[in-house]
Tab-separated table of C-alpha atoms (C1' of nucleotides) in Angstrom:
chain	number	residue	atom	x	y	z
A	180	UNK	CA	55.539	105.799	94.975
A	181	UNK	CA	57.754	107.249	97.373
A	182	UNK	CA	61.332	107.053	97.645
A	183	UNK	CA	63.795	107.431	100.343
A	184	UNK	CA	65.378	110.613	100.558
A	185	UNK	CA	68.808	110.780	98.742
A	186	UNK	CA	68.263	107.654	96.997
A	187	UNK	CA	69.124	108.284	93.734
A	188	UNK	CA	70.745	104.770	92.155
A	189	UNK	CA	69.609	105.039	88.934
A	190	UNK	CA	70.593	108.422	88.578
A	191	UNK	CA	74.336	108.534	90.469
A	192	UNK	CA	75.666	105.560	89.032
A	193	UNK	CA	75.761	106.782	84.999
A	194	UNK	CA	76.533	110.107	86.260
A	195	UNK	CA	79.583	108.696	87.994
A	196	UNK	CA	80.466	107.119	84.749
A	197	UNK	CA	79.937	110.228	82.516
A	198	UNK	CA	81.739	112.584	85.256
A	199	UNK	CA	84.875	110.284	85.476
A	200	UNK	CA	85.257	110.064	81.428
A	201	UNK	CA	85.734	113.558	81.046
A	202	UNK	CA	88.019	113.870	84.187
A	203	UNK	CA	90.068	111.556	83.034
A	204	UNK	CA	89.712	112.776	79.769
A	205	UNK	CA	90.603	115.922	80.866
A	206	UNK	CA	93.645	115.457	83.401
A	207	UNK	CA	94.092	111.673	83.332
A	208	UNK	CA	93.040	108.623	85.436
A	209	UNK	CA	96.326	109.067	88.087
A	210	UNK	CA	95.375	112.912	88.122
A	211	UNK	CA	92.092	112.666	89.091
A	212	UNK	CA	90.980	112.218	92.202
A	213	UNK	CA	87.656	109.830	93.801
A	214	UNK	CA	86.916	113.255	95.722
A	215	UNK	CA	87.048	115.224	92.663
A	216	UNK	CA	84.876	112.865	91.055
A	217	UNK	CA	82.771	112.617	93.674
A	218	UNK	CA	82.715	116.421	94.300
A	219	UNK	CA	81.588	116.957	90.083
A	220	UNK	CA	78.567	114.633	90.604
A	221	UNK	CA	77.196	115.943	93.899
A	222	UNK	CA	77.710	113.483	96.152
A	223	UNK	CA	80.783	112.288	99.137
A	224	UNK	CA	83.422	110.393	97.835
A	225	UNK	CA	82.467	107.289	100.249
A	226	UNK	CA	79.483	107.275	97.853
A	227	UNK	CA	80.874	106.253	95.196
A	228	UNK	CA	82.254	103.069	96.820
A	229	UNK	CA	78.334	102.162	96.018
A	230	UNK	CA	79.315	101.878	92.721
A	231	UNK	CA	82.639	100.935	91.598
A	232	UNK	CA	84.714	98.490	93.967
A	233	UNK	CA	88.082	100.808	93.418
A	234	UNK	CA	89.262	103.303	91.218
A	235	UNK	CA	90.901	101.024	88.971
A	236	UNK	CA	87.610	98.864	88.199
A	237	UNK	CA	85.898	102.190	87.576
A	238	UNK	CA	88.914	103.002	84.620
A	239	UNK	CA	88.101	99.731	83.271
A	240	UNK	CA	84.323	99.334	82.928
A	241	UNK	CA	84.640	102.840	81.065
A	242	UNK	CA	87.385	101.948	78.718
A	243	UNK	CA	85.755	97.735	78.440
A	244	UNK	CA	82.620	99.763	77.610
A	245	UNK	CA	83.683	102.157	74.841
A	246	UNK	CA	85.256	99.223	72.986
A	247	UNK	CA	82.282	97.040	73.038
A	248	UNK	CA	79.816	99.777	72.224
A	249	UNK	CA	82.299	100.372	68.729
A	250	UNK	CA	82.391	96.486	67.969
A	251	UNK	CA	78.595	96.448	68.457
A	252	UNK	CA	78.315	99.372	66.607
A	253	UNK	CA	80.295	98.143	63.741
A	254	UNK	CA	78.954	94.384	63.747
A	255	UNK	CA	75.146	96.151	63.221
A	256	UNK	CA	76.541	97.632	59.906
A	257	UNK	CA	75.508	96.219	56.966
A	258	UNK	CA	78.879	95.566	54.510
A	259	UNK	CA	79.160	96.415	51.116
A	260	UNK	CA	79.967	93.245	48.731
A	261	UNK	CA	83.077	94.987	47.155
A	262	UNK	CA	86.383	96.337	48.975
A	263	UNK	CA	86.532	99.659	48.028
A	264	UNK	CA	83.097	99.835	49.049
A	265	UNK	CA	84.062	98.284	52.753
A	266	UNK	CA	87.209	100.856	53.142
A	267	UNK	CA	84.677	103.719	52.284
A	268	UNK	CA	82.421	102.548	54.890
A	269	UNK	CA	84.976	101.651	57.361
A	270	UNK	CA	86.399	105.088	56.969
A	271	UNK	CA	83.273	106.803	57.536
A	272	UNK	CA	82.110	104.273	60.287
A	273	UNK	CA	85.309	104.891	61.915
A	274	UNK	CA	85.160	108.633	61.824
A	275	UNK	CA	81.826	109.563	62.698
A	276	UNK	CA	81.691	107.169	65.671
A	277	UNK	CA	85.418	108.073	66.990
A	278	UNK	CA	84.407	112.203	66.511
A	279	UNK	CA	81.008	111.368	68.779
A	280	UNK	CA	82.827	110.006	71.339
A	281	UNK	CA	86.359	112.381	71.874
A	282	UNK	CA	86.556	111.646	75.408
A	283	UNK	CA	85.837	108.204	75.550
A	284	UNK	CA	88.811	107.452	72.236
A	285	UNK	CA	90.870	109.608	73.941
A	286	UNK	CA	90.909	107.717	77.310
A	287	UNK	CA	90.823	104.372	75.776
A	288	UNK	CA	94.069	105.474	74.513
A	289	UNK	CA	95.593	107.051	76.541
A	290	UNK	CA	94.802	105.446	79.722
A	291	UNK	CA	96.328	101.794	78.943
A	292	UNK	CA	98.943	102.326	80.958
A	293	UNK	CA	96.833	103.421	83.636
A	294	UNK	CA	95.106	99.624	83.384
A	295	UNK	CA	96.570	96.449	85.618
A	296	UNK	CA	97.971	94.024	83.696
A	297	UNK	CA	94.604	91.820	83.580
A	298	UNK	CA	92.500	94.368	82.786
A	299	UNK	CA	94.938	95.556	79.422
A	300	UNK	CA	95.099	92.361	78.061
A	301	UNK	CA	90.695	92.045	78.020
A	302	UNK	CA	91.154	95.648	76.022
A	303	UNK	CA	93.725	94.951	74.145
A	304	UNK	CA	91.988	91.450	72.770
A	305	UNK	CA	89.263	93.708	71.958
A	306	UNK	CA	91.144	96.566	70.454
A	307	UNK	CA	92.530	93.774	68.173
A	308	UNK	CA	89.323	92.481	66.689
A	309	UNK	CA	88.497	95.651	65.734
A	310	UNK	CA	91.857	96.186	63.774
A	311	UNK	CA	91.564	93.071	62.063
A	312	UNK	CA	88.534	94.030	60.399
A	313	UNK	CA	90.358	96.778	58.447
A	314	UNK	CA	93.131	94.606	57.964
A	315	UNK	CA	91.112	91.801	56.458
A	316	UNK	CA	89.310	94.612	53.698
A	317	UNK	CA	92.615	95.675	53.115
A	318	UNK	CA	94.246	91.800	52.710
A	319	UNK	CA	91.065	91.219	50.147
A	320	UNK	CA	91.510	93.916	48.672
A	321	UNK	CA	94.999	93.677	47.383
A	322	UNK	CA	94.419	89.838	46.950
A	323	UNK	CA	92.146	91.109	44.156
A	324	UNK	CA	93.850	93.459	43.195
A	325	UNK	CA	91.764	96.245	44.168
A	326	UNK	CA	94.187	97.738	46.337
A	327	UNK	CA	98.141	97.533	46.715
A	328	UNK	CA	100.166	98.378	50.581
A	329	UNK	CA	103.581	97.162	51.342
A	330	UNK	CA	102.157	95.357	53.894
A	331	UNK	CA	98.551	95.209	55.621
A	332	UNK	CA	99.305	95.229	59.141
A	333	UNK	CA	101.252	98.018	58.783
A	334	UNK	CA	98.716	99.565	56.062
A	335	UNK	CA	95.894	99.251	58.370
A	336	UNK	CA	98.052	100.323	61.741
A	337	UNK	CA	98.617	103.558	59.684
A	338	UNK	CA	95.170	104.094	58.317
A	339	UNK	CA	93.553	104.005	61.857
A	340	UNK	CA	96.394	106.337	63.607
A	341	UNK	CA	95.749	108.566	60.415
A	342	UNK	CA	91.966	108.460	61.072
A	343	UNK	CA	92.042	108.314	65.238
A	344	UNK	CA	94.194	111.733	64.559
A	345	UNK	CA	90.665	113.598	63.934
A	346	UNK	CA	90.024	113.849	67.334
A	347	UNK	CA	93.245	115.948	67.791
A	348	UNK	CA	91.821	118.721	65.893
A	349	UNK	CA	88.338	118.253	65.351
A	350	UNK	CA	85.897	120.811	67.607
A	351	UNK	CA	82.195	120.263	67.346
A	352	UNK	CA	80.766	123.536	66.006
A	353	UNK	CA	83.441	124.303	63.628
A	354	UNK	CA	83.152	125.221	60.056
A	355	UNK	CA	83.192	121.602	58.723
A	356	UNK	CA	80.763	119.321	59.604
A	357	UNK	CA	81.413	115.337	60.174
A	358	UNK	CA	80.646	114.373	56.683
A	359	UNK	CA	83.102	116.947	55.147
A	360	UNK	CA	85.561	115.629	57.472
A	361	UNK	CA	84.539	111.800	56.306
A	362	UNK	CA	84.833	112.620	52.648
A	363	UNK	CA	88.189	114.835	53.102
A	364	UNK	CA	89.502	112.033	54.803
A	365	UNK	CA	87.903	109.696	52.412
A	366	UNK	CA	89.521	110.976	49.598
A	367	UNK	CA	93.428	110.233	51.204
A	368	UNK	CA	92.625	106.962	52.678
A	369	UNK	CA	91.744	105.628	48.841
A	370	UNK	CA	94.644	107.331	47.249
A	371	UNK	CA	96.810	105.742	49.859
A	372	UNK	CA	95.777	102.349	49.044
A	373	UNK	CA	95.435	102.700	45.471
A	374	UNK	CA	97.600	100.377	43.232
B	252	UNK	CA	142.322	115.425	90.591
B	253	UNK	CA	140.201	115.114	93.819
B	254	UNK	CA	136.351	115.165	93.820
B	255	UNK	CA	134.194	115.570	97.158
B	256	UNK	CA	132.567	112.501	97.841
B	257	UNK	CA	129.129	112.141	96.793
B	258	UNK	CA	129.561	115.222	94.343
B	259	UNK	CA	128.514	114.287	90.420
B	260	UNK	CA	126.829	117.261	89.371
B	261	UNK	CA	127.760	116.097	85.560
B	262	UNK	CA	126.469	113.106	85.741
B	263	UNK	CA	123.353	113.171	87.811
B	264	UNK	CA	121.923	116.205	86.153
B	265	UNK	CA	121.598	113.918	82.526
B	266	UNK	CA	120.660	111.184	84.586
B	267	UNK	CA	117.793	112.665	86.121
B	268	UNK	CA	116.490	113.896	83.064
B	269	UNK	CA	117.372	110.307	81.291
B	270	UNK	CA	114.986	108.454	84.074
B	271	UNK	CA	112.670	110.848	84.222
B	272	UNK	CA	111.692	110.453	80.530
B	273	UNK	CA	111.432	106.831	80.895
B	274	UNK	CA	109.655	106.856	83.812
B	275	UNK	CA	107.084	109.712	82.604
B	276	UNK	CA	106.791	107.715	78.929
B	277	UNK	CA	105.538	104.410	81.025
B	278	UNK	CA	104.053	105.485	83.551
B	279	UNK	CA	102.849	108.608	83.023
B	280	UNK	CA	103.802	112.265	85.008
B	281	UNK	CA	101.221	112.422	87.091
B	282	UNK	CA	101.603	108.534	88.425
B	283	UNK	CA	105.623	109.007	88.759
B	284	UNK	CA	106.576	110.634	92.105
B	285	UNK	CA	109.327	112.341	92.823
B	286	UNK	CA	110.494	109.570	95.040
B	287	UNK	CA	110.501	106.951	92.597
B	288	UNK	CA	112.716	108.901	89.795
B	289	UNK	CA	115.229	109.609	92.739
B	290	UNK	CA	115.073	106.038	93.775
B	291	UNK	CA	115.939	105.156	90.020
B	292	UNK	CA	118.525	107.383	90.039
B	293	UNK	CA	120.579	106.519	92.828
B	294	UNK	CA	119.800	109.310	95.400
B	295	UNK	CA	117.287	110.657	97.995
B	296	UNK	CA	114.130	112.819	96.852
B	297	UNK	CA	115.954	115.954	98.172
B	298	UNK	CA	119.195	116.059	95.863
B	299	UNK	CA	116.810	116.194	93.054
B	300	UNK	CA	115.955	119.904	94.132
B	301	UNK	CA	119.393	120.546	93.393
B	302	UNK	CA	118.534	120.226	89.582
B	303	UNK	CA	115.247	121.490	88.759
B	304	UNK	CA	112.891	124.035	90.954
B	305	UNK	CA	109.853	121.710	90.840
B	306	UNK	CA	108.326	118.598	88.955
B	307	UNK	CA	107.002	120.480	86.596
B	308	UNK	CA	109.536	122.437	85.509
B	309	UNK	CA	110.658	118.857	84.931
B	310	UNK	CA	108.499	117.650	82.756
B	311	UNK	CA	108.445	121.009	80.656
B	312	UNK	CA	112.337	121.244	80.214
B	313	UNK	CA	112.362	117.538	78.934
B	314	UNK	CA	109.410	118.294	76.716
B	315	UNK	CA	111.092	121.843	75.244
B	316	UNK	CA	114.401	119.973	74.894
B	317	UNK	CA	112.677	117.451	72.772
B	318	UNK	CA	110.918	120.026	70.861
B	319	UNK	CA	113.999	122.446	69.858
B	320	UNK	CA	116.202	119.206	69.373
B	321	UNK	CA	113.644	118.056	66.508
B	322	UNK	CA	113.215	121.886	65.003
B	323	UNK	CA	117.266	121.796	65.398
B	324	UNK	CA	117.586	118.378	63.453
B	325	UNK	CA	115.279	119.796	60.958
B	326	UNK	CA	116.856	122.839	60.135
B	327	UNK	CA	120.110	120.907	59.529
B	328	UNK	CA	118.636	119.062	56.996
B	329	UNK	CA	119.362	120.186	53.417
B	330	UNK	CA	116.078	120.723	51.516
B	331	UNK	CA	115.746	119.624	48.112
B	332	UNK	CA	114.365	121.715	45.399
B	333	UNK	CA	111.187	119.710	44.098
B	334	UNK	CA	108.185	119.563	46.218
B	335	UNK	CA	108.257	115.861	45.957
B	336	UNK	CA	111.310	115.152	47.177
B	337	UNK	CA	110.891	117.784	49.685
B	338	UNK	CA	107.716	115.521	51.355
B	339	UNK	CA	109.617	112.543	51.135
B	340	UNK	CA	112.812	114.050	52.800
B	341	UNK	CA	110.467	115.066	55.483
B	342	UNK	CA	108.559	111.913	55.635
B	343	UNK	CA	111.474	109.616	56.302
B	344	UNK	CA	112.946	112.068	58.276
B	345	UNK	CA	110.260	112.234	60.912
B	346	UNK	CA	109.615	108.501	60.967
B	347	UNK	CA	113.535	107.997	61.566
B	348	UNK	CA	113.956	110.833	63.997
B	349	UNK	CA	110.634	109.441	65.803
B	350	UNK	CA	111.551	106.141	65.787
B	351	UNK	CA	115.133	107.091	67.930
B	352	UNK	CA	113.530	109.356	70.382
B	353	UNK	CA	110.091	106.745	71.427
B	354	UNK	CA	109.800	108.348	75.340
B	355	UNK	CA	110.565	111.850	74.177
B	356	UNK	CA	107.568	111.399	71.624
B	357	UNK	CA	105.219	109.774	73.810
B	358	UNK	CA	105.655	112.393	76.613
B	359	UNK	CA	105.649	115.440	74.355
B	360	UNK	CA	102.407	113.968	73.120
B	361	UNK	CA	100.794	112.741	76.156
B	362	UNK	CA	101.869	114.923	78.865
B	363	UNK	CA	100.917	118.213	76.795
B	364	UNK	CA	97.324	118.603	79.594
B	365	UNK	CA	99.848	118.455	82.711
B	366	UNK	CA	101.556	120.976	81.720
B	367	UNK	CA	100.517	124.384	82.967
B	368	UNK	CA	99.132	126.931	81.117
B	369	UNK	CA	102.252	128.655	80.242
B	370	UNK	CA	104.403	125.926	79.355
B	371	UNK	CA	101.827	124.489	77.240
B	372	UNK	CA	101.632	127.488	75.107
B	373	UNK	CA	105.270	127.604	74.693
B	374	UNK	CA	105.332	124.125	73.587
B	375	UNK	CA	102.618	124.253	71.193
B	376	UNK	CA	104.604	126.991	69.953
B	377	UNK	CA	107.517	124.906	68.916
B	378	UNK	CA	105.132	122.017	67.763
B	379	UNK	CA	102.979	124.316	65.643
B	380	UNK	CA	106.477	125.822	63.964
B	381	UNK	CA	107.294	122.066	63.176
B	382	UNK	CA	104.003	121.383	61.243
B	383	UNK	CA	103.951	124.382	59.491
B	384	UNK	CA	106.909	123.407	57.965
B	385	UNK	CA	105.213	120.413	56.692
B	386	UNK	CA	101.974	122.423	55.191
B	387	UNK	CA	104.458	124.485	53.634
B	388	UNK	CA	105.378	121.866	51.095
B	389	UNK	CA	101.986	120.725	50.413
B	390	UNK	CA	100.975	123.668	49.595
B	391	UNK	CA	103.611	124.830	47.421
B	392	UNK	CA	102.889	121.344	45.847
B	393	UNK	CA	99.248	121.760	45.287
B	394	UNK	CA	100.145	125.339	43.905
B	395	UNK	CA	102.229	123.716	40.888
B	396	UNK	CA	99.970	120.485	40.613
B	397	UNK	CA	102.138	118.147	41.778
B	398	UNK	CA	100.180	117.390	44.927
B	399	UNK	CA	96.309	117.276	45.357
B	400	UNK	CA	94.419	117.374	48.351
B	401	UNK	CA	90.894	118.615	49.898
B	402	UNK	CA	92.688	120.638	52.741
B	403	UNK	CA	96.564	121.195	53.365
B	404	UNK	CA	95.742	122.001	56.747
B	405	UNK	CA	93.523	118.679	57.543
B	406	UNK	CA	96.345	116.899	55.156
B	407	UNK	CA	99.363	117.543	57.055
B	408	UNK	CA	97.695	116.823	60.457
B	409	UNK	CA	96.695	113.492	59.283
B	410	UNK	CA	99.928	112.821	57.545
B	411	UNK	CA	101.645	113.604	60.780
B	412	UNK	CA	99.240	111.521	62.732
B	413	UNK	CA	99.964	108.613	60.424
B	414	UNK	CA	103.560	108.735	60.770
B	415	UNK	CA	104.057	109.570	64.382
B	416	UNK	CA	101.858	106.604	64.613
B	417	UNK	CA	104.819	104.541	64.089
B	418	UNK	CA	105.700	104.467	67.624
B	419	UNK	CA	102.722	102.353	68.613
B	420	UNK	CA	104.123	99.923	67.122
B	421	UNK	CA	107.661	99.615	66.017
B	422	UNK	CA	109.604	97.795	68.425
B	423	UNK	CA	114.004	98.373	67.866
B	424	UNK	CA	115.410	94.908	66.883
B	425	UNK	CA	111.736	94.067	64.720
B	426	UNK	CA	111.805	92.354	61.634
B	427	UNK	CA	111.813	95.773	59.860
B	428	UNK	CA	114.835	98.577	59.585
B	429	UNK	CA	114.149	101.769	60.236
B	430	UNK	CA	114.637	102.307	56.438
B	431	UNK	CA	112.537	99.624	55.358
B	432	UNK	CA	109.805	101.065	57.823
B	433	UNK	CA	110.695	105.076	56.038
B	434	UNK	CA	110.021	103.288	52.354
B	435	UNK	CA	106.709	101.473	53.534
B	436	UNK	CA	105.113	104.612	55.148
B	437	UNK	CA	106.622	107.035	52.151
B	438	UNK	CA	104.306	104.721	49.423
B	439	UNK	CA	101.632	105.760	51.661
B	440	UNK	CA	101.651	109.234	52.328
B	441	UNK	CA	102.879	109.559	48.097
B	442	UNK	CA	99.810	108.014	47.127
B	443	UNK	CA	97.852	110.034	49.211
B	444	UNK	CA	98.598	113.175	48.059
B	445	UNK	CA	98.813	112.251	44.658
B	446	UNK	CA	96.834	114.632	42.265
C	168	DG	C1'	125.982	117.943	96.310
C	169	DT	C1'	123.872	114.687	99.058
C	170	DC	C1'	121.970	113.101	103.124
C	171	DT	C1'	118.368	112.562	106.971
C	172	DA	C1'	114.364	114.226	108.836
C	173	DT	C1'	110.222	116.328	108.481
C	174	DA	C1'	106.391	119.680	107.435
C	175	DC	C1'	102.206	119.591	105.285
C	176	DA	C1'	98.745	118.298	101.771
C	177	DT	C1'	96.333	114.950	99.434
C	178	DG	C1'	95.434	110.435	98.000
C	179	DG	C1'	92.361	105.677	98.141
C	180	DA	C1'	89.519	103.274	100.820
C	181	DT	C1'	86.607	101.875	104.986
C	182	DA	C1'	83.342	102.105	109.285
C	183	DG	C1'	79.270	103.187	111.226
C	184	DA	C1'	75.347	106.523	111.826
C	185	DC	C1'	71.189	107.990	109.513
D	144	DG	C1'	72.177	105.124	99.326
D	145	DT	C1'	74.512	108.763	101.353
D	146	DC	C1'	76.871	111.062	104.889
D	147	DT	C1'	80.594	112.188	108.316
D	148	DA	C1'	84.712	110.885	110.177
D	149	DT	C1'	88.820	108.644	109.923
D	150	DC	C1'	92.752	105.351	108.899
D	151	DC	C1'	96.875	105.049	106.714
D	152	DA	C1'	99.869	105.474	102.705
D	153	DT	C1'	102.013	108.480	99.724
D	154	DG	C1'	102.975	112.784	97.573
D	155	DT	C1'	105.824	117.466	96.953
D	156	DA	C1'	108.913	120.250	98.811
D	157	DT	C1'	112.035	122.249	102.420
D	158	DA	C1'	115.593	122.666	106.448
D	159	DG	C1'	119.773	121.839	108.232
D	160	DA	C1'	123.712	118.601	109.079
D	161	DC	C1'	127.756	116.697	106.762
DNA sequence: GTCTATACATGGATAGAC
DNA sequence: GTCTATCCATGTATAGAC
């Protein structure tokens, strides 16, 4: 059936969202522009006022977005009945997911700053349910003896910067591929832990 | 002796580059105008043009100051003979000189895409010189046996990762010293290399 | 060395035609 | 739903007086 001409709303509005992610993935939220955005996608920047209410709700439907695809991602897991077995799979989880999405980690970090105060707090609550599933396989862990950190919060704080740091380095298309860079990474996160 | 009025060349030149840093570290460079760190400062926009050329060649000299102040610090430091000690000199060494310098850290990391081309190449410089030093000792250590890991490169970018990582969370006047923090993160990063 | 004043560009956001 | 046109605030940087 026929559609008016220039009438593309199920098109322009994820384009919008994948354009701004790697602007602001790119320069950052202040140093991108809604003309440059608009300009990347193909349409006036008045259009985009179709889609997001400001430029701040437009940060923060990206960012709210990219955590609750990772907790959904996560929660579908199935988890191992021992801890070392969790940690293993938390570490690869963590990994694989974090290296599919570079732009959307690195915003989420980066850009908290950028986020009114209301907005921060929703990500932060979520940021923090996510970190307190590595902290509780670690806190079992050492309860059982399994595993043995100074101190969990710190233990797991460290463990995710450690793993996060992939994206710093990690290209897709070079010479290892993401399982190497699971199992390399593997390998120090259980030594760390280790009693 | 007498002073013109209005003239503190000594003491607005540090100042500049004091609020500057703070301001960049929370808000970000490209969200900080130039209006706002002269405001903070105690002057109008103009006078800052007295000190540096441009914003940018803000941002860079605070960034290359921070860089050659922690290769300076570094070199200082007496090295001790056993590749073990050596990673644990370095370890609580970064995570103490980190820990002082928060805003210089955060900018040198976060600002590194708004610098141009040819500052960023000069810092990366500086910052590649730094981690070398670190790969250095692990490999030496994996050389005699005393270390063992998949990849020294891989290694000391996530050992630097985890320890710069400190700064996301370590607040001054916490429940932790800055030693007690050095001890906690040097279990980690021993057991992960471990052989 | 700092001030006031200003040139000039670019920003977010809106109004109304199509 | 998109466009053109525009409002108005804010930005960097400079000129010239003091």
């Amino acid at each position: 059936m026929a559609r008016t001409t220039g009438s593309h709303s199920d098109i322009t509005g994820p384009r919008i969202r994948d354009v701004a992610m790697r602007l602001f993935a790119q320069h950052g939220y202040a140093a991108v522009s809604m003309r440059q955005i608009a300009s990347d996608v193909g349409v006036q920047a008045g259009a985009l006022y179709n889609y997001t209410p400001d430029k701040q709700s437009l940060l923060f439907g990206l960012m709210q977005g990219h955590m609750e695809d990772l907790l959904a991602a996560r929660a579908a897991r199935d988890v191992p009945e021992d801890s070392l077995a969790q940690l293993e799979d938390f570490t690869r989880f963590h990994i694989a997911f974090h290296m599919e999405r570079a732009d959307a980690v690195f915003v989420s970090y980066m850009e908290l700053r950028s986020l009114s105060d209301e907005n921060f707090a929703t990500i932060e609550t979520l940021r923090r349910r996510y970190e307190d599933e590595l902290e509780q396989i670690l806190r079992q862990g050492v309860c059982t003896g399994v595993f043995s950190v100074p101190d969990t919060k710190i233990a797991t704080l460290a463990l995710i910067a450690m793993l996060t740091g992939v994206n710093t380095w990690y290209r897709t298309g070079g010479r290892l591929s993401v399982e190497e860079v699971e199992t390399i990474y593997w390998d120090m996160v259980r030594k760390a832990v280790a009693p």
